């Protein structure tokens, strides 16, 4: 099941907790490839700030018809543990980063399809907005029949 919901209020709350006023994400892709290219975070004065470091990736493991959430250590994909064993402060960072990235992934999922897209997503606490804008090109097919 695809669970890439963007929660605007959770994004705003997480940004406030971390002293982040605005996030901008550039993204591009299509035809089964793509994702977020760059993420920039800014404080209330417009100065660039670092996002917290992601130490874990949460994935789903399938075995014998069962679905289990597993945490994989970034940089050591062999080191996996059950999600409930990830330290709470590090899990909060994963949840925060996953949610802000979902502004893009909730719309374009895995970037699979007959399209190309590039754009920017903005989450702005001060203006109380979360927007995504860009350009899309959709591949079209025209029927034809030629007598030779």
CSV table of N, CA and C in Angstrom, one decimal:
chain,number,residue,atom,x,y,z
A,1,UNK,N,0.8,-1.2,0.0
A,1,UNK,CA,0.0,0.0,0.0
A,1,UNK,C,0.9,1.2,0.0
A,2,UNK,N,0.5,2.2,-0.8
A,2,UNK,CA,1.3,3.4,-0.9
A,2,UNK,C,0.8,4.4,0.2
A,3,UNK,N,1.7,4.7,1.1
A,3,UNK,CA,1.4,5.6,2.2
A,3,UNK,C,2.3,6.8,2.2
A,4,UNK,N,2.0,7.7,1.3
A,4,UNK,CA,2.8,8.9,1.2
A,4,UNK,C,2.0,10.2,1.4
A,5,UNK,N,1.2,10.2,2.4
A,5,UNK,CA,0.3,11.4,2.7
A,5,UNK,C,1.1,12.5,3.2
A,6,UNK,N,0.8,13.7,2.7
A,6,UNK,CA,1.5,15.0,3.3
A,6,UNK,C,0.6,15.6,4.3
A,7,UNK,N,1.1,15.8,5.5
A,7,UNK,CA,0.3,16.4,6.6
A,7,UNK,C,0.9,17.8,6.8
A,8,UNK,N,0.2,18.8,6.3
A,8,UNK,CA,0.6,20.2,6.4
A,8,UNK,C,0.8,20.7,7.8
A,9,UNK,N,-0.1,20.4,8.7
A,9,UNK,CA,0.1,20.9,10.1
A,9,UNK,C,1.3,20.2,10.8
A,10,UNK,N,1.5,18.9,10.5
A,10,UNK,CA,2.6,18.2,11.1
A,10,UNK,C,3.9,18.8,10.5
A,11,UNK,N,3.9,19.2,9.3
A,11,UNK,CA,5.1,19.8,8.7
A,11,UNK,C,5.4,21.2,9.4
A,12,UNK,N,4.3,22.0,9.5
A,12,UNK,CA,4.5,23.3,10.2
A,12,UNK,C,5.0,23.1,11.6
A,13,UNK,N,4.4,22.1,12.4
A,13,UNK,CA,4.9,21.9,13.8
A,13,UNK,C,6.3,21.5,13.8
A,14,UNK,N,6.7,20.5,12.9
A,14,UNK,CA,8.1,20.0,12.9
A,14,UNK,C,9.1,21.1,12.5
A,15,UNK,N,8.7,22.0,11.6
A,15,UNK,CA,9.5,23.1,11.2
A,15,UNK,C,9.7,24.1,12.4
A,16,UNK,N,8.6,24.4,13.0
A,16,UNK,CA,8.7,25.4,14.2
A,16,UNK,C,9.7,24.8,15.3
A,17,UNK,N,9.5,23.5,15.6
A,17,UNK,CA,10.4,22.9,16.6
A,17,UNK,C,11.8,23.0,16.2
A,18,UNK,N,12.1,23.0,15.0
A,18,UNK,CA,13.5,23.0,14.5
A,18,UNK,C,14.0,24.4,14.1
A,19,UNK,N,13.2,25.4,14.3
A,19,UNK,CA,13.6,26.8,13.9
A,19,UNK,C,13.6,27.1,12.4
A,20,UNK,N,12.8,26.3,11.7
A,20,UNK,CA,12.8,26.4,10.2
A,20,UNK,C,11.5,27.2,9.9
A,21,UNK,N,11.6,28.2,9.1
A,21,UNK,CA,10.5,29.0,8.7
A,21,UNK,C,10.0,28.6,7.3
A,22,UNK,N,10.9,28.2,6.4
A,22,UNK,CA,10.6,27.9,5.0
A,22,UNK,C,11.4,26.8,4.5
A,23,UNK,N,10.8,25.9,3.7
A,23,UNK,CA,11.5,24.8,3.0
A,23,UNK,C,11.2,24.9,1.6
A,24,UNK,N,12.2,24.8,0.7
A,24,UNK,CA,12.0,24.7,-0.7
A,24,UNK,C,12.6,23.4,-1.3
A,25,UNK,N,11.9,22.7,-2.1
A,25,UNK,CA,12.3,21.4,-2.7
A,25,UNK,C,12.2,21.5,-4.2
A,26,UNK,N,13.3,21.3,-4.8
A,26,UNK,CA,13.3,21.1,-6.3
A,26,UNK,C,13.2,19.7,-6.6
A,27,UNK,N,12.3,19.3,-7.6
A,27,UNK,CA,12.1,17.9,-8.0
A,27,UNK,C,12.0,17.8,-9.5
A,28,UNK,N,12.3,16.6,-10.0
A,28,UNK,CA,12.1,16.4,-11.4
A,28,UNK,C,12.0,14.9,-11.6
A,29,UNK,N,11.5,14.5,-12.8
A,29,UNK,CA,11.4,13.1,-13.1
A,29,UNK,C,10.3,12.8,-14.1
A,30,UNK,N,10.1,11.5,-14.2
A,30,UNK,CA,9.1,10.9,-15.0
A,30,UNK,C,9.6,9.6,-15.7
A,31,UNK,N,8.7,8.9,-16.3
A,31,UNK,CA,9.0,7.6,-16.9
A,31,UNK,C,9.8,6.7,-16.0
A,32,UNK,N,9.3,6.5,-14.8
A,32,UNK,CA,9.8,5.6,-13.8
A,32,UNK,C,11.1,6.1,-13.0
A,33,UNK,N,11.5,7.3,-13.2
A,33,UNK,CA,12.7,7.8,-12.5
A,33,UNK,C,12.4,9.2,-12.1
A,34,UNK,N,12.9,9.5,-10.9
A,34,UNK,CA,12.7,10.9,-10.5
A,34,UNK,C,12.7,11.0,-9.0
A,35,UNK,N,12.6,12.2,-8.5
A,35,UNK,CA,12.5,12.4,-7.1
A,35,UNK,C,12.9,13.9,-6.7
A,36,UNK,N,13.2,14.1,-5.5
A,36,UNK,CA,13.6,15.4,-5.0
A,36,UNK,C,15.1,15.6,-5.3
A,37,UNK,N,15.4,16.7,-6.0
A,37,UNK,CA,16.8,17.0,-6.4
A,37,UNK,C,17.5,17.7,-5.3
A,38,UNK,N,16.9,18.7,-4.7
A,38,UNK,CA,17.5,19.5,-3.6
A,38,UNK,C,16.5,19.9,-2.6
A,39,UNK,N,16.9,20.1,-1.4
A,39,UNK,CA,16.0,20.6,-0.3
A,39,UNK,C,16.8,21.7,0.4
A,40,UNK,N,16.1,22.9,0.5
A,40,UNK,CA,16.7,24.0,1.2
A,40,UNK,C,15.8,24.5,2.3
A,41,UNK,N,16.4,24.7,3.5
A,41,UNK,CA,15.7,25.2,4.6
A,41,UNK,C,16.2,26.6,5.0
A,42,UNK,N,15.2,27.4,5.5
A,42,UNK,CA,15.6,28.8,5.9
A,42,UNK,C,15.0,29.1,7.2
A,43,UNK,N,15.6,30.0,8.0
A,43,UNK,CA,15.1,30.4,9.3
A,43,UNK,C,14.2,31.7,9.0
A,44,UNK,N,13.7,32.3,10.1
A,44,UNK,CA,12.8,33.4,9.9
A,44,UNK,C,13.5,34.6,9.3
A,45,UNK,N,14.8,34.7,9.4
A,45,UNK,CA,15.5,35.8,8.8
A,45,UNK,C,15.9,35.6,7.3
A,46,UNK,N,15.5,34.4,6.8
A,46,UNK,CA,15.8,34.0,5.4
A,46,UNK,C,17.2,33.4,5.3
A,47,UNK,N,17.9,33.1,6.4
A,47,UNK,CA,19.2,32.5,6.3
A,47,UNK,C,19.1,31.0,6.1
A,48,UNK,N,20.0,30.4,5.3
A,48,UNK,CA,19.9,29.0,5.1
A,48,UNK,C,20.3,28.3,6.4
A,49,UNK,N,19.6,27.2,6.7
A,49,UNK,CA,19.9,26.4,7.9
A,49,UNK,C,19.9,24.9,7.4
A,50,UNK,N,20.6,24.1,8.2
A,50,UNK,CA,20.7,22.7,7.9
A,50,UNK,C,19.5,21.9,8.4
A,51,UNK,N,19.0,21.0,7.6
A,51,UNK,CA,18.0,20.1,8.0
A,51,UNK,C,18.6,19.1,8.9
A,52,UNK,N,17.9,18.5,9.8
A,52,UNK,CA,18.4,17.4,10.7
A,52,UNK,C,18.9,16.2,9.8
A,53,UNK,N,19.9,15.6,10.3
A,53,UNK,CA,20.5,14.4,9.6
A,53,UNK,C,19.6,13.2,9.7
A,54,UNK,N,19.3,12.6,8.6
A,54,UNK,CA,18.6,11.3,8.6
A,54,UNK,C,19.5,10.2,8.8
A,55,UNK,N,19.2,9.4,9.8
A,55,UNK,CA,20.1,8.2,10.2
A,55,UNK,C,19.4,6.9,9.8
A,56,UNK,N,18.1,7.0,9.5
A,56,UNK,CA,17.3,5.7,9.2
A,56,UNK,C,16.4,5.9,8.0
A,57,UNK,N,16.2,4.8,7.3
A,57,UNK,CA,15.2,4.8,6.3
A,57,UNK,C,14.2,3.7,6.7
A,58,UNK,N,12.9,4.1,6.7
A,58,UNK,CA,11.9,3.1,7.1
A,58,UNK,C,11.3,2.4,5.8
A,59,UNK,N,11.4,1.1,5.8
A,59,UNK,CA,10.9,0.4,4.6
A,59,UNK,C,9.9,-0.7,5.1
A,60,UNK,N,9.4,-1.4,4.1
A,60,UNK,CA,8.5,-2.5,4.4
A,60,UNK,C,9.2,-3.8,3.9
A,61,UNK,N,9.2,-4.8,4.8
A,61,UNK,CA,9.7,-6.1,4.5
A,61,UNK,C,8.5,-7.1,4.3
A,62,UNK,N,8.5,-7.8,3.2
A,62,UNK,CA,7.4,-8.8,3.0
A,62,UNK,C,8.0,-10.2,3.1
A,63,UNK,N,7.4,-11.0,3.9
A,63,UNK,CA,7.8,-12.4,4.1
A,63,UNK,C,6.6,-13.3,4.4
A,64,UNK,N,6.4,-14.3,3.6
A,64,UNK,CA,5.3,-15.3,3.8
A,64,UNK,C,4.0,-14.6,4.0
A,65,UNK,N,3.7,-13.6,3.1
A,65,UNK,CA,2.4,-12.9,3.2
A,65,UNK,C,2.3,-11.9,4.3
A,66,UNK,N,3.3,-11.7,5.1
A,66,UNK,CA,3.3,-10.7,6.2
A,66,UNK,C,4.0,-9.5,5.8
A,67,UNK,N,3.6,-8.4,6.2
A,67,UNK,CA,4.2,-7.1,6.0
A,67,UNK,C,4.7,-6.5,7.3
A,68,UNK,N,6.0,-6.2,7.4
A,68,UNK,CA,6.6,-5.7,8.6
A,68,UNK,C,7.4,-4.4,8.3
A,69,UNK,N,7.2,-3.3,9.1
A,69,UNK,CA,8.0,-2.1,8.9
A,69,UNK,C,9.4,-2.3,9.6
A,70,UNK,N,10.4,-2.0,8.8
A,70,UNK,CA,11.8,-2.2,9.2
A,70,UNK,C,12.5,-0.9,9.0
A,71,UNK,N,13.5,-0.7,10.0
A,71,UNK,CA,14.3,0.5,9.9
A,71,UNK,C,15.7,0.1,9.4
A,72,UNK,N,16.2,0.7,8.3
A,72,UNK,CA,17.5,0.4,7.8
A,72,UNK,C,18.4,1.6,8.1
A,73,UNK,N,19.6,1.3,8.6
A,73,UNK,CA,20.6,2.3,9.0
A,73,UNK,C,21.2,2.9,7.7
A,74,UNK,N,21.1,4.2,7.6
A,74,UNK,CA,21.7,4.9,6.4
A,74,UNK,C,23.2,4.6,6.4
A,75,UNK,N,23.7,4.1,5.2
A,75,UNK,CA,25.1,3.8,5.1
A,75,UNK,C,25.4,2.4,5.4
A,76,UNK,N,24.5,1.6,6.0
A,76,UNK,CA,24.7,0.2,6.3
A,76,UNK,C,23.4,-0.5,6.1
A,77,UNK,N,23.0,-0.8,4.8
A,77,UNK,CA,21.7,-1.3,4.5
A,77,UNK,C,21.5,-2.7,5.1
A,78,UNK,N,22.6,-3.4,5.5
A,78,UNK,CA,22.5,-4.7,6.1
A,78,UNK,C,22.0,-4.6,7.5
A,79,UNK,N,22.2,-3.4,8.1
A,79,UNK,CA,21.8,-3.2,9.6
A,79,UNK,C,20.4,-2.8,9.6
A,80,UNK,N,19.5,-3.7,9.9
A,80,UNK,CA,18.1,-3.4,10.0
A,80,UNK,C,17.6,-3.8,11.3
A,81,UNK,N,16.6,-3.1,11.8
A,81,UNK,CA,16.0,-3.4,13.1
A,81,UNK,C,14.5,-3.1,13.0
A,82,UNK,N,13.7,-3.6,13.9
A,82,UNK,CA,12.3,-3.2,13.9
A,82,UNK,C,12.1,-1.7,14.2
A,83,UNK,N,11.1,-1.1,13.6
A,83,UNK,CA,10.9,0.3,13.7
A,83,UNK,C,10.8,0.8,15.2
A,84,UNK,N,10.2,-0.1,16.0
A,84,UNK,CA,10.0,0.4,17.4
A,84,UNK,C,11.3,0.4,18.2
A,85,UNK,N,12.4,-0.1,17.6
A,85,UNK,CA,13.7,-0.1,18.3
A,85,UNK,C,14.5,1.2,17.9
A,86,UNK,N,14.1,1.9,17.0
A,86,UNK,CA,14.8,3.2,16.6
A,86,UNK,C,14.6,4.2,17.7
A,87,UNK,N,15.7,4.8,18.2
A,87,UNK,CA,15.6,5.8,19.2
A,87,UNK,C,14.6,6.9,18.9
A,88,UNK,N,13.8,7.2,19.9
A,88,UNK,CA,12.6,8.2,19.6
A,88,UNK,C,13.0,9.5,19.0
A,89,UNK,N,14.2,10.1,19.4
A,89,UNK,CA,14.6,11.3,18.8
A,89,UNK,C,15.0,11.1,17.3
A,90,UNK,N,15.6,10.0,16.9
A,90,UNK,CA,15.9,9.7,15.6
A,90,UNK,C,14.7,9.4,14.7
A,91,UNK,N,13.7,8.7,15.3
A,91,UNK,CA,12.5,8.3,14.6
A,91,UNK,C,11.7,9.6,14.3
A,92,UNK,N,11.7,10.6,15.3
A,92,UNK,CA,11.0,11.9,15.0
A,92,UNK,C,11.6,12.6,13.8
A,93,UNK,N,12.9,12.5,13.7
A,93,UNK,CA,13.6,13.1,12.5
A,93,UNK,C,13.1,12.5,11.2
A,94,UNK,N,13.1,11.1,11.2
A,94,UNK,CA,12.7,10.4,10.0
A,94,UNK,C,11.2,10.8,9.7
A,95,UNK,N,10.4,10.8,10.7
A,95,UNK,CA,9.0,11.1,10.4
A,95,UNK,C,8.8,12.5,9.9
A,96,UNK,N,9.6,13.5,10.4
A,96,UNK,CA,9.6,14.9,10.0
A,96,UNK,C,10.0,15.0,8.5
A,97,UNK,N,11.2,14.4,8.2
A,97,UNK,CA,11.7,14.4,6.8
A,97,UNK,C,10.8,13.7,5.8
A,98,UNK,N,10.3,12.5,6.2
A,98,UNK,CA,9.4,11.8,5.3
A,98,UNK,C,8.2,12.6,5.0
A,99,UNK,N,7.6,13.3,6.0
A,99,UNK,CA,6.4,14.1,5.8
A,99,UNK,C,6.7,15.2,4.9
A,100,UNK,N,7.7,16.0,5.1
A,100,UNK,CA,7.9,17.2,4.2
A,100,UNK,C,8.2,16.7,2.8
A,101,UNK,N,8.9,15.6,2.6
A,101,UNK,CA,9.2,15.1,1.2
A,101,UNK,C,7.9,14.6,0.6
A,102,UNK,N,6.9,14.2,1.4
A,102,UNK,CA,5.6,13.7,0.8
A,102,UNK,C,4.8,14.7,0.1
A,103,UNK,N,5.1,16.0,0.3
A,103,UNK,CA,4.4,17.0,-0.5
A,103,UNK,C,4.7,16.7,-2.0
A,104,UNK,N,5.8,16.2,-2.3
A,104,UNK,CA,6.1,15.8,-3.7
A,104,UNK,C,5.6,14.4,-4.0
A,105,UNK,N,6.0,13.4,-3.1
A,105,UNK,CA,5.7,12.0,-3.4
A,105,UNK,C,4.2,11.7,-3.3
A,106,UNK,N,3.4,12.5,-2.6
A,106,UNK,CA,1.9,12.3,-2.6
A,106,UNK,C,1.3,12.6,-3.9
A,107,UNK,N,2.0,13.5,-4.7
A,107,UNK,CA,1.5,13.8,-6.0
A,107,UNK,C,2.1,12.9,-7.1
A,108,UNK,N,3.4,12.6,-7.1
A,108,UNK,CA,4.0,11.9,-8.2
A,108,UNK,C,4.5,10.5,-7.8
A,109,UNK,N,4.2,10.1,-6.6
A,109,UNK,CA,4.5,8.7,-6.2
A,109,UNK,C,6.0,8.3,-6.6
A,110,UNK,N,6.1,7.3,-7.4
A,110,UNK,CA,7.4,6.9,-7.8
A,110,UNK,C,7.9,7.5,-9.2
A,111,UNK,N,7.1,8.5,-9.6
A,111,UNK,CA,7.4,9.1,-10.9
A,111,UNK,C,7.2,8.2,-12.1
A,112,UNK,N,6.4,7.1,-11.9
A,112,UNK,CA,6.1,6.2,-13.0
A,112,UNK,C,5.0,6.8,-13.8
A,113,UNK,N,5.1,6.7,-15.1
A,113,UNK,CA,4.1,7.1,-16.0
A,113,UNK,C,4.6,7.8,-17.2
A,114,UNK,N,3.7,8.1,-18.1
A,114,UNK,CA,4.1,8.7,-19.4
A,114,UNK,C,4.1,10.2,-19.3
A,115,UNK,N,5.0,10.7,-18.5
A,115,UNK,CA,5.1,12.2,-18.3
A,115,UNK,C,6.5,12.5,-17.8
A,116,UNK,N,6.8,13.8,-18.0
A,116,UNK,CA,8.0,14.4,-17.4
A,116,UNK,C,7.5,15.6,-16.6
A,117,UNK,N,8.2,15.9,-15.5
A,117,UNK,CA,7.9,17.0,-14.6
A,117,UNK,C,9.1,17.6,-14.0
A,118,UNK,N,9.1,18.9,-13.8
A,118,UNK,CA,10.1,19.5,-12.9
A,118,UNK,C,9.4,20.7,-12.2
A,119,UNK,N,9.8,20.9,-11.0
A,119,UNK,CA,9.1,22.0,-10.3
A,119,UNK,C,9.7,22.2,-8.9
A,120,UNK,N,9.0,23.0,-8.1
A,120,UNK,CA,9.5,23.3,-6.8
A,120,UNK,C,8.3,23.2,-5.8
A,121,UNK,N,8.5,22.7,-4.7
A,121,UNK,CA,7.5,22.6,-3.6
A,121,UNK,C,8.0,23.6,-2.5
A,122,UNK,N,7.1,24.3,-1.9
A,122,UNK,CA,7.4,25.3,-0.9
A,122,UNK,C,6.5,25.0,0.3
A,123,UNK,N,7.1,25.0,1.5
A,123,UNK,CA,6.3,24.9,2.7
A,123,UNK,C,6.8,26.1,3.5
A,124,UNK,N,5.9,27.1,3.8
A,124,UNK,CA,6.2,28.3,4.5
A,124,UNK,C,5.3,28.5,5.7
A,125,UNK,N,5.9,28.4,6.9
A,125,UNK,CA,5.2,28.5,8.1
A,125,UNK,C,4.6,29.9,8.3
A,126,UNK,N,5.4,31.0,8.0
A,126,UNK,CA,5.0,32.3,8.2
A,126,UNK,C,3.7,32.7,7.4
A,127,UNK,N,3.7,32.2,6.1
A,127,UNK,CA,2.6,32.5,5.2
A,127,UNK,C,1.5,31.4,5.3
A,128,UNK,N,1.7,30.4,6.1
A,128,UNK,CA,0.8,29.3,6.3
A,128,UNK,C,0.4,28.7,5.0
A,129,UNK,N,1.4,28.4,4.1
A,129,UNK,CA,1.1,27.8,2.8
A,129,UNK,C,2.0,26.6,2.6
A,130,UNK,N,1.5,25.7,1.8
A,130,UNK,CA,2.3,24.6,1.2
A,130,UNK,C,1.9,24.5,-0.2
A,131,UNK,N,2.8,24.7,-1.1
A,131,UNK,CA,2.5,24.8,-2.6
A,131,UNK,C,3.4,23.9,-3.3
A,132,UNK,N,3.0,23.4,-4.5
A,132,UNK,CA,3.8,22.7,-5.4
A,132,UNK,C,3.5,23.2,-6.8
A,133,UNK,N,4.5,23.6,-7.5
A,133,UNK,CA,4.3,24.2,-8.8
A,133,UNK,C,5.4,23.7,-9.8
A,134,UNK,N,5.1,23.7,-11.0
A,134,UNK,CA,6.1,23.3,-12.0
A,134,UNK,C,5.6,23.1,-13.4
A,135,UNK,N,6.3,22.4,-14.2
A,135,UNK,CA,5.9,22.1,-15.6
A,135,UNK,C,5.8,20.6,-15.8
A,136,UNK,N,4.7,20.2,-16.5
A,136,UNK,CA,4.5,18.8,-16.8
A,136,UNK,C,4.4,18.7,-18.3
A,137,UNK,N,5.0,17.6,-18.8
A,137,UNK,CA,4.9,17.2,-20.2
A,137,UNK,C,4.3,15.8,-20.2
A,138,UNK,N,3.2,15.7,-20.9
A,138,UNK,CA,2.6,14.4,-21.0
A,138,UNK,C,2.7,13.8,-22.4
A,139,UNK,N,3.2,12.6,-22.4
A,139,UNK,CA,3.3,11.9,-23.7
A,139,UNK,C,2.0,11.5,-24.2
A,140,UNK,N,1.7,11.8,-25.5
A,140,UNK,CA,0.4,11.4,-26.1
A,140,UNK,C,0.7,10.4,-27.2
A,141,UNK,N,-0.3,9.6,-27.5
A,141,UNK,CA,-0.2,8.7,-28.6
A,141,UNK,C,-1.3,9.0,-29.6
A,142,UNK,N,-1.0,9.0,-30.9
A,142,UNK,CA,-1.9,9.3,-31.9
A,142,UNK,C,-2.0,8.0,-32.8
A,143,UNK,N,-3.3,7.6,-33.1
A,143,UNK,CA,-3.5,6.4,-33.9
A,143,UNK,C,-3.2,6.8,-35.4
A,144,UNK,N,-2.7,5.8,-36.1
A,144,UNK,CA,-2.5,6.1,-37.5
A,144,UNK,C,-2.7,4.7,-38.3
A,145,UNK,N,-3.0,4.9,-39.5
A,145,UNK,CA,-3.0,3.7,-40.4
A,145,UNK,C,-2.6,4.3,-41.8
A,146,UNK,N,-1.6,3.6,-42.4
A,146,UNK,CA,-1.1,4.0,-43.7
A,146,UNK,C,-1.2,2.9,-44.6
A,147,UNK,N,-1.7,3.2,-45.8
A,147,UNK,CA,-1.7,2.2,-46.9
A,147,UNK,C,-0.4,2.4,-47.7
A,148,UNK,N,0.3,1.3,-47.9
A,148,UNK,CA,1.6,1.4,-48.6
A,148,UNK,C,1.6,0.7,-49.9
